[in-house]
Short mmCIF file of C-alpha atoms in Angstrom, two decimals:
data_model
loop_
_atom_site.label_atom_id
_atom_site.label_comp_id
_atom_site.label_asym_id
_atom_site.label_seq_id
_atom_site.Cartn_x
_atom_site.Cartn_y
_atom_site.Cartn_z
CA MET A 1 -35.01 -0.81 18.03
CA LYS A 2 -32.27 -0.99 20.66
CA LYS A 3 -29.81 -3.79 20.06
CA ASN A 4 -27.65 -5.66 22.54
CA THR A 5 -24.15 -4.28 21.96
CA MET A 6 -22.31 -6.71 24.21
CA ILE A 7 -19.07 -7.79 22.57
CA ARG A 8 -18.64 -11.54 22.60
CA THR A 9 -15.08 -12.50 23.33
CA ILE A 10 -14.45 -15.67 21.38
CA THR A 11 -11.49 -17.88 22.11
CA ALA A 12 -10.32 -20.51 19.66
CA ALA A 13 -11.27 -23.28 22.09
CA ALA A 14 -14.86 -22.09 22.62
CA LEU A 15 -15.54 -20.81 19.12
CA THR A 16 -17.36 -23.84 17.70
CA LEU A 17 -19.83 -24.04 20.59
CA ALA A 18 -20.49 -20.28 20.59
CA MET A 19 -21.15 -20.19 16.87
CA THR A 20 -23.46 -23.22 16.97
CA ALA A 21 -25.56 -21.34 19.53
CA ALA A 22 -25.49 -18.24 17.36
CA LEU A 23 -26.73 -20.20 14.34
CA THR A 24 -29.63 -21.60 16.34
CA ALA A 25 -30.55 -18.14 17.63
CA CYS A 26 -30.37 -16.64 14.16
CA SER A 27 -32.28 -19.28 12.22
CA SER A 28 -35.58 -17.44 12.57
CA GLN A 29 -34.20 -13.94 11.83
CA PRO A 30 -35.61 -12.26 8.71
CA SER A 31 -32.99 -10.90 6.35
CA SER A 32 -32.46 -9.20 3.04
CA SER A 33 -30.90 -11.21 0.24
CA SER A 34 -27.23 -12.07 0.85
CA GLY A 35 -24.60 -9.74 -0.53
CA GLY A 36 -26.17 -6.37 0.15
CA GLY A 37 -28.02 -4.24 -2.36
CA SER A 38 -31.02 -1.95 -2.21
CA SER A 39 -34.71 -2.51 -1.79
CA SER A 40 -37.38 -0.46 -3.54
CA GLU A 41 -39.31 -0.55 -0.25
CA PRO A 42 -36.66 -0.57 2.53
CA GLN A 43 -39.16 0.15 5.32
CA GLY A 44 -39.10 -2.79 7.73
CA GLN A 45 -36.17 -4.46 6.00
CA VAL A 46 -33.69 -6.43 8.11
CA TYR A 47 -30.01 -6.44 7.15
CA LYS A 48 -27.51 -8.77 8.80
CA VAL A 49 -24.29 -6.89 9.55
CA GLY A 50 -21.17 -8.82 10.55
CA VAL A 51 -18.61 -6.95 12.65
CA LEU A 52 -15.16 -8.44 13.25
CA LYS A 53 -12.74 -6.52 15.44
CA TYR A 54 -9.08 -7.58 15.32
CA MET A 55 -8.58 -7.42 19.10
CA ASP A 56 -9.77 -5.60 22.19
CA HIS A 57 -8.08 -2.30 23.01
CA ALA A 58 -9.19 1.30 23.49
CA SER A 59 -8.83 2.38 19.82
CA LEU A 60 -10.68 -0.53 18.25
CA ASP A 61 -13.27 -0.64 21.04
CA GLN A 62 -14.05 3.03 20.38
CA ILE A 63 -14.48 2.40 16.66
CA GLN A 64 -16.68 -0.63 17.21
CA GLU A 65 -18.88 1.17 19.71
CA ASN A 66 -19.48 4.05 17.33
CA VAL A 67 -20.15 1.82 14.32
CA LEU A 68 -22.92 0.15 16.29
CA LYS A 69 -24.28 3.41 17.70
CA GLU A 70 -24.51 4.93 14.24
CA LEU A 71 -26.20 1.82 12.84
CA ASP A 72 -28.79 2.08 15.59
CA ALA A 73 -29.33 5.77 14.84
CA ARG A 74 -29.73 5.13 11.11
CA SER A 75 -32.03 2.20 11.82
CA ALA A 76 -34.42 4.49 13.70
CA GLU A 77 -34.15 7.13 11.00
CA LEU A 78 -34.82 4.80 8.07
CA GLY A 79 -37.27 2.36 9.63
CA VAL A 80 -35.04 -0.64 8.94
CA THR A 81 -33.09 -2.99 11.20
CA PHE A 82 -29.34 -3.49 11.09
CA ASP A 83 -29.01 -6.79 12.90
CA TYR A 84 -25.51 -7.10 14.33
CA ALA A 85 -26.28 -8.59 17.75
CA ASP A 86 -25.55 -12.17 16.67
CA TYR A 87 -22.71 -11.28 14.30
CA ASN A 88 -20.48 -9.03 16.43
CA PHE A 89 -17.11 -10.53 17.38
CA SER A 90 -13.58 -9.88 18.56
CA GLY A 91 -10.83 -12.03 17.12
CA GLN A 92 -8.59 -11.45 20.15
CA GLY A 93 -5.60 -10.92 17.88
CA ASP A 94 -5.52 -14.63 17.00
CA GLY A 95 -5.23 -15.53 13.31
CA THR A 96 -7.03 -18.85 13.58
CA THR A 97 -9.90 -17.32 15.53
CA LEU A 98 -10.24 -14.52 12.99
CA GLN A 99 -10.40 -17.01 10.13
CA GLN A 100 -13.02 -19.13 11.88
CA ILE A 101 -15.21 -16.14 12.66
CA ALA A 102 -14.94 -14.76 9.12
CA ALA A 103 -15.88 -18.16 7.68
CA GLN A 104 -18.85 -18.38 10.02
CA LEU A 105 -20.08 -14.92 9.02
CA VAL A 106 -19.97 -16.01 5.38
CA SER A 107 -21.82 -19.21 6.29
CA ASP A 108 -24.43 -17.10 8.11
CA GLU A 109 -24.97 -15.24 4.83
CA VAL A 110 -24.62 -11.82 6.41
CA ASP A 111 -25.38 -8.96 4.05
CA ILE A 112 -22.12 -7.11 4.72
CA ILE A 113 -19.02 -7.45 6.92
CA VAL A 114 -17.22 -4.66 8.79
CA PRO A 115 -13.69 -5.70 9.79
CA ILE A 116 -11.92 -3.34 12.18
CA ALA A 117 -8.14 -2.95 11.66
CA THR A 118 -5.93 -4.21 8.85
CA PRO A 119 -5.34 -7.83 9.99
CA ALA A 120 -9.08 -8.41 10.36
CA ALA A 121 -9.75 -6.83 6.96
CA GLN A 122 -7.23 -9.09 5.25
CA VAL A 123 -8.80 -12.19 6.80
CA VAL A 124 -12.30 -11.11 5.76
CA GLN A 125 -11.07 -10.31 2.24
CA ALA A 126 -9.96 -13.92 1.85
CA ALA A 127 -13.20 -15.26 3.32
CA ILE A 128 -15.50 -13.35 0.94
CA GLN A 129 -13.39 -13.94 -2.17
CA ASP A 130 -15.85 -16.33 -3.83
CA THR A 131 -19.02 -14.59 -2.59
CA ASP A 132 -20.91 -11.41 -3.39
CA ILE A 133 -20.78 -10.19 0.23
CA PRO A 134 -19.41 -6.63 0.35
CA MET A 135 -16.94 -5.41 2.95
CA VAL A 136 -16.53 -1.98 4.53
CA PHE A 137 -13.31 -1.87 6.53
CA ALA A 138 -12.59 0.47 9.42
CA ALA A 139 -9.17 1.79 10.47
CA VAL A 140 -6.98 0.38 7.73
CA SER A 141 -3.98 2.70 7.53
CA ASP A 142 -2.77 1.80 4.03
CA PRO A 143 -5.45 -0.13 2.08
CA VAL A 144 -3.42 -0.19 -1.15
CA THR A 145 -0.26 -1.63 0.43
CA ALA A 146 -2.45 -4.12 2.31
CA LYS A 147 -3.85 -5.11 -1.12
CA LEU A 148 -7.43 -4.53 -0.06
CA VAL A 149 -8.21 -2.01 -2.81
CA ALA A 150 -6.65 -1.25 -6.17
CA ASP A 151 -6.90 2.50 -5.74
CA MET A 152 -8.08 4.83 -2.98
CA ASP A 153 -10.44 6.69 -5.32
CA ALA A 154 -11.66 3.66 -7.29
CA PRO A 155 -11.35 0.60 -5.04
CA GLY A 156 -12.66 -1.97 -7.53
CA GLY A 157 -14.22 -5.23 -6.39
CA ASN A 158 -16.59 -5.34 -3.43
CA ILE A 159 -14.37 -3.69 -0.80
CA THR A 160 -14.15 -0.10 0.44
CA GLY A 161 -13.98 1.60 3.82
CA VAL A 162 -12.49 4.27 6.04
CA SER A 163 -8.74 4.71 6.50
CA ASP A 164 -6.89 6.06 9.52
CA ALA A 165 -3.83 6.88 7.40
CA LEU A 166 -1.18 8.52 9.55
CA ASN A 167 0.60 11.80 8.84
CA THR A 168 4.00 10.70 10.11
CA GLN A 169 5.73 13.96 9.26
CA VAL A 170 3.41 15.95 11.51
CA ILE A 171 4.16 13.67 14.47
CA MET A 172 7.89 13.97 13.87
CA ASP A 173 7.63 17.75 13.48
CA LEU A 174 5.77 17.98 16.78
CA MET A 175 8.31 15.68 18.44
CA PHE A 176 11.17 18.00 17.52
CA ALA A 177 9.11 21.08 18.35
CA ALA A 178 8.69 19.67 21.85
CA ASP A 179 12.42 18.92 22.13
CA PRO A 180 14.74 20.32 19.44
CA ASP A 181 17.71 18.68 21.18
CA ILE A 182 16.68 15.07 20.56
CA GLN A 183 19.80 13.02 19.76
CA SER A 184 18.30 9.58 19.14
CA VAL A 185 14.84 8.13 18.55
CA GLY A 186 13.42 4.69 19.25
CA LEU A 187 11.04 3.06 16.78
CA LEU A 188 8.69 0.64 18.55
CA TYR A 189 6.29 -1.44 16.45
CA SER A 190 5.23 -4.88 15.27
CA LYS A 191 6.68 -6.23 12.02
CA SER A 192 3.59 -8.40 11.63
CA GLU A 193 1.29 -5.43 11.03
CA ASP A 194 1.10 -3.89 7.56
CA SER A 195 -0.31 -0.72 9.11
CA SER A 196 3.10 0.04 10.62
CA THR A 197 5.23 -0.55 7.52
CA LYS A 198 4.74 2.75 5.71
CA PRO A 199 4.90 5.14 8.71
CA ILE A 200 8.03 3.44 10.04
CA GLU A 201 9.68 3.88 6.63
CA GLU A 202 8.58 7.51 6.65
CA ALA A 203 9.97 8.03 10.15
CA LYS A 204 13.31 6.55 9.14
CA ALA A 205 13.52 8.82 6.10
CA TYR A 206 12.67 11.85 8.23
CA LEU A 207 15.32 11.03 10.83
CA GLU A 208 17.95 10.21 8.23
CA ALA A 209 17.35 13.59 6.59
CA LYS A 210 18.07 15.24 9.97
CA ASN A 211 21.05 12.96 10.65
CA ILE A 212 19.36 11.66 13.79
CA PRO A 213 20.20 8.04 14.65
CA TYR A 214 17.39 5.65 15.52
CA GLU A 215 16.98 2.30 17.25
CA GLU A 216 14.38 -0.23 16.04
CA ARG A 217 12.72 -2.70 18.38
CA THR A 218 9.74 -4.90 17.57
CA GLY A 219 7.46 -7.49 19.14
CA THR A 220 4.44 -9.61 18.31
CA ASN A 221 2.78 -9.67 21.73
CA THR A 222 2.71 -7.70 24.99
CA ASP A 223 5.66 -9.52 26.56
CA GLU A 224 7.84 -8.95 23.49
CA ILE A 225 6.81 -5.29 23.26
CA SER A 226 7.65 -4.86 26.95
CA SER A 227 11.11 -6.35 26.33
CA ALA A 228 11.52 -4.10 23.29
CA ALA A 229 10.69 -1.06 25.43
CA ASP A 230 13.31 -2.19 27.96
CA ALA A 231 15.86 -2.42 25.15
CA LEU A 232 15.09 1.12 23.96
CA ILE A 233 15.43 2.43 27.50
CA ALA A 234 18.79 0.68 27.81
CA ALA A 235 19.86 2.19 24.48
CA GLY A 236 19.29 5.65 25.91
CA VAL A 237 16.92 7.00 23.26
CA ASP A 238 15.48 10.46 23.88
CA ALA A 239 12.03 9.74 22.44
CA ILE A 240 10.06 6.81 21.03
CA PHE A 241 7.74 6.76 18.00
CA THR A 242 4.95 4.22 17.40
CA PRO A 243 2.43 4.45 14.52
CA THR A 244 -1.14 3.04 14.62
CA ASP A 245 0.16 -0.34 15.73
CA ASN A 246 -2.39 -2.62 17.41
CA THR A 247 0.24 -4.78 19.10
CA VAL A 248 1.87 -1.82 20.83
CA MET A 249 -1.52 -0.28 21.61
CA LYS A 250 -2.51 -3.51 23.36
CA ALA A 251 0.71 -3.32 25.39
CA GLU A 252 0.65 0.40 26.25
CA LEU A 253 -0.81 -0.02 29.71
CA ALA A 254 1.99 -2.50 30.45
CA ILE A 255 4.86 -0.29 29.28
CA PHE A 256 3.94 3.33 29.95
CA GLU A 257 5.16 3.42 33.53
CA LYS A 258 8.64 2.12 32.65
CA LEU A 259 8.94 4.74 29.88
CA GLN A 260 7.64 7.36 32.29
CA ASP A 261 10.16 6.34 34.96
CA ALA A 262 12.94 6.56 32.37
CA GLY A 263 11.78 10.05 31.36
CA ILE A 264 11.22 9.02 27.73
CA PRO A 265 8.24 10.56 25.91
CA HIS A 266 6.29 8.12 23.74
CA TYR A 267 4.89 9.71 20.54
CA THR A 268 2.11 7.68 18.97
CA GLY A 269 -0.43 7.58 16.15
CA ALA A 270 -3.71 7.78 18.10
CA ASP A 271 -5.15 9.53 21.14
CA SER A 272 -6.04 6.14 22.63
CA PHE A 273 -2.33 5.50 23.21
CA ALA A 274 -2.24 8.68 25.31
CA LEU A 275 -5.35 7.47 27.13
CA ASN A 276 -3.44 4.29 28.04
CA GLY A 277 -0.38 6.18 29.28
CA ALA A 278 1.68 7.30 26.29
CA PHE A 279 2.91 10.88 26.53
CA PHE A 280 1.51 11.94 23.16
CA GLY A 281 -1.05 10.82 20.59
CA TYR A 282 -1.91 12.27 17.20
CA GLY A 283 -4.34 10.78 14.74
CA VAL A 284 -7.86 10.64 13.41
CA ASP A 285 -11.02 10.93 15.47
CA TYR A 286 -12.02 7.29 15.98
CA THR A 287 -15.54 8.26 17.01
CA GLN A 288 -15.99 9.93 13.64
CA LEU A 289 -14.29 7.02 11.90
CA GLY A 290 -16.81 4.59 13.36
CA GLU A 291 -19.71 6.79 12.30
CA GLU A 292 -18.36 7.21 8.77
CA THR A 293 -17.91 3.46 8.46
CA ALA A 294 -21.50 2.80 9.49
CA ASP A 295 -22.76 5.41 7.03
CA MET A 296 -20.95 3.64 4.19
CA VAL A 297 -22.58 0.37 5.27
CA VAL A 298 -25.99 2.03 5.11
CA ASP A 299 -25.26 3.54 1.69
CA ILE A 300 -24.45 0.10 0.29
CA LEU A 301 -27.28 -1.86 1.92
CA VAL A 302 -30.12 0.65 1.72
CA ASN A 303 -29.19 2.83 -1.23
CA GLY A 304 -27.53 0.18 -3.37
CA ALA A 305 -24.20 1.99 -3.63
CA ASN A 306 -21.43 0.04 -5.37
CA PRO A 307 -18.33 -0.48 -3.18
CA ALA A 308 -16.12 -0.61 -6.29
CA GLU A 309 -17.03 3.01 -7.01
CA MET A 310 -16.97 4.36 -3.45
CA PRO A 311 -13.66 6.12 -2.69
CA VAL A 312 -11.92 5.10 0.51
CA LYS A 313 -12.50 7.84 3.07
CA VAL A 314 -9.46 9.34 4.77
CA LEU A 315 -10.18 11.48 7.82
CA ALA A 316 -8.30 14.67 8.63
CA HIS A 317 -5.88 14.97 11.56
CA GLU A 318 -6.42 17.99 13.73
CA THR A 319 -5.40 17.72 17.38
CA ALA A 320 -2.40 16.62 19.36
CA THR A 321 -3.31 14.84 22.59
CA ILE A 322 -1.04 15.00 25.64
CA ASN A 323 -1.35 12.86 28.74
CA THR A 324 -0.97 15.53 31.41
CA GLU A 325 -0.03 13.07 34.16
CA VAL A 326 2.82 11.63 32.11
CA CYS A 327 3.83 15.09 30.92
CA GLN A 328 4.35 16.18 34.52
CA ALA A 329 6.04 12.94 35.53
CA ILE A 330 8.71 13.19 32.80
CA GLY A 331 9.37 16.85 33.57
CA MET A 332 7.93 18.50 30.47
CA ASP A 333 6.09 21.83 30.68
CA LEU A 334 2.54 21.68 29.30
CA ASP A 335 2.30 25.43 28.67
CA GLU A 336 5.56 25.40 26.72
CA LEU A 337 4.36 22.44 24.69
CA LYS A 338 1.11 24.22 23.85
CA GLU A 339 3.08 27.23 22.68
CA ALA A 340 5.46 25.12 20.58
CA PHE A 341 2.64 23.13 18.98
CA GLY A 342 0.59 26.27 18.48
CA ALA A 343 3.42 27.76 16.46
CA LEU A 344 2.92 24.87 14.03
CA GLY A 345 -0.83 25.43 13.94
CA PHE A 346 -1.90 22.60 16.26
CA GLY A 347 -4.06 22.73 19.35
CA VAL A 348 -3.59 20.46 22.33
CA ALA A 349 -6.18 18.16 23.87
CA GLU A 350 -5.50 17.01 27.42
CA ILE A 351 -6.15 13.53 28.75
CA THR A 352 -5.31 11.43 31.81
CA THR A 353 -4.54 7.74 32.02
CA ALA A 354 -7.44 5.28 31.88
CA GLN A 355 -8.14 1.88 30.39
CA SER A 356 -10.99 3.00 28.14
CA PHE A 357 -12.71 6.15 26.96
CA GLY A 358 -15.77 4.99 28.86
CA ASP A 359 -13.77 5.31 32.09
CA VAL A 360 -12.94 8.92 31.22
CA GLN A 361 -16.51 9.79 30.34
CA GLY A 362 -17.74 8.25 33.52
#
């Protein structure tokens, strides 16, 4: 059964009206009992799946798309329906909107909720606290620090998911392989995102061990990130590092040209940054992450798996992605970079600037 995968962009002002319409549309939908679980005869069963994406940008859009695609594929395979069409939202990076959507999903008695990115997961965690609705998060970099799970191997409670934990050391190693003469590094991130806390600390420790000075600049929205990028350019840094930070990712299309014009390579924690104009991205495969998330949802709903006993999945990092247009513009040699990265055991994927992966794939 093909579902409508249109993402409904909900603003705080229009949220009440949109959700009232959704409730009316959903009142006749058949569903399994609230809170997940298995059925001895799953054939024909309908499960209501809530999906709450933190904000719209290439990384999270890619995850969301592949969660829904995999749910559709598993639906056809198993002869059940994963009904997400009326429960699929973007919080637009707004805390109040996220809270209202999460509360509405609980009120709708969905069978499971899939929050995408750490801020969305933390909001959903609070919303389901007094319910038996399970949660499978996607793209939470540090679930323990975010206090979503007690342990990566034994989460406890009714929460588990798939992590995009970042290997900060590899990014820094590749940065200095590309340019051993780096004299200063800029750290660009949002202090409001828990996902950035650990990798920024790791980057500082790495740089301090090499006696390399660094400049920190932060922001909570695109305008502030743009100003922070200006400050790093003015400080004369030789390279900039950003982890899997949603705020910077949202701003990448607005800042990449100024970094490019200044000749400063931007090293980041996902290939979607490189898609949006960063020089370099290194991180997990978000297509795979979306699929793995959906498979965990299916395991809980159809097979009766217990989230408390399902280890958080952490995907492997394999490929460095270079934006070839930016690489040329800042005067770096792609063949030399491939050789330098290859010496460390890493291949290079090439990408050019676009707004979304759909634009690249045509």
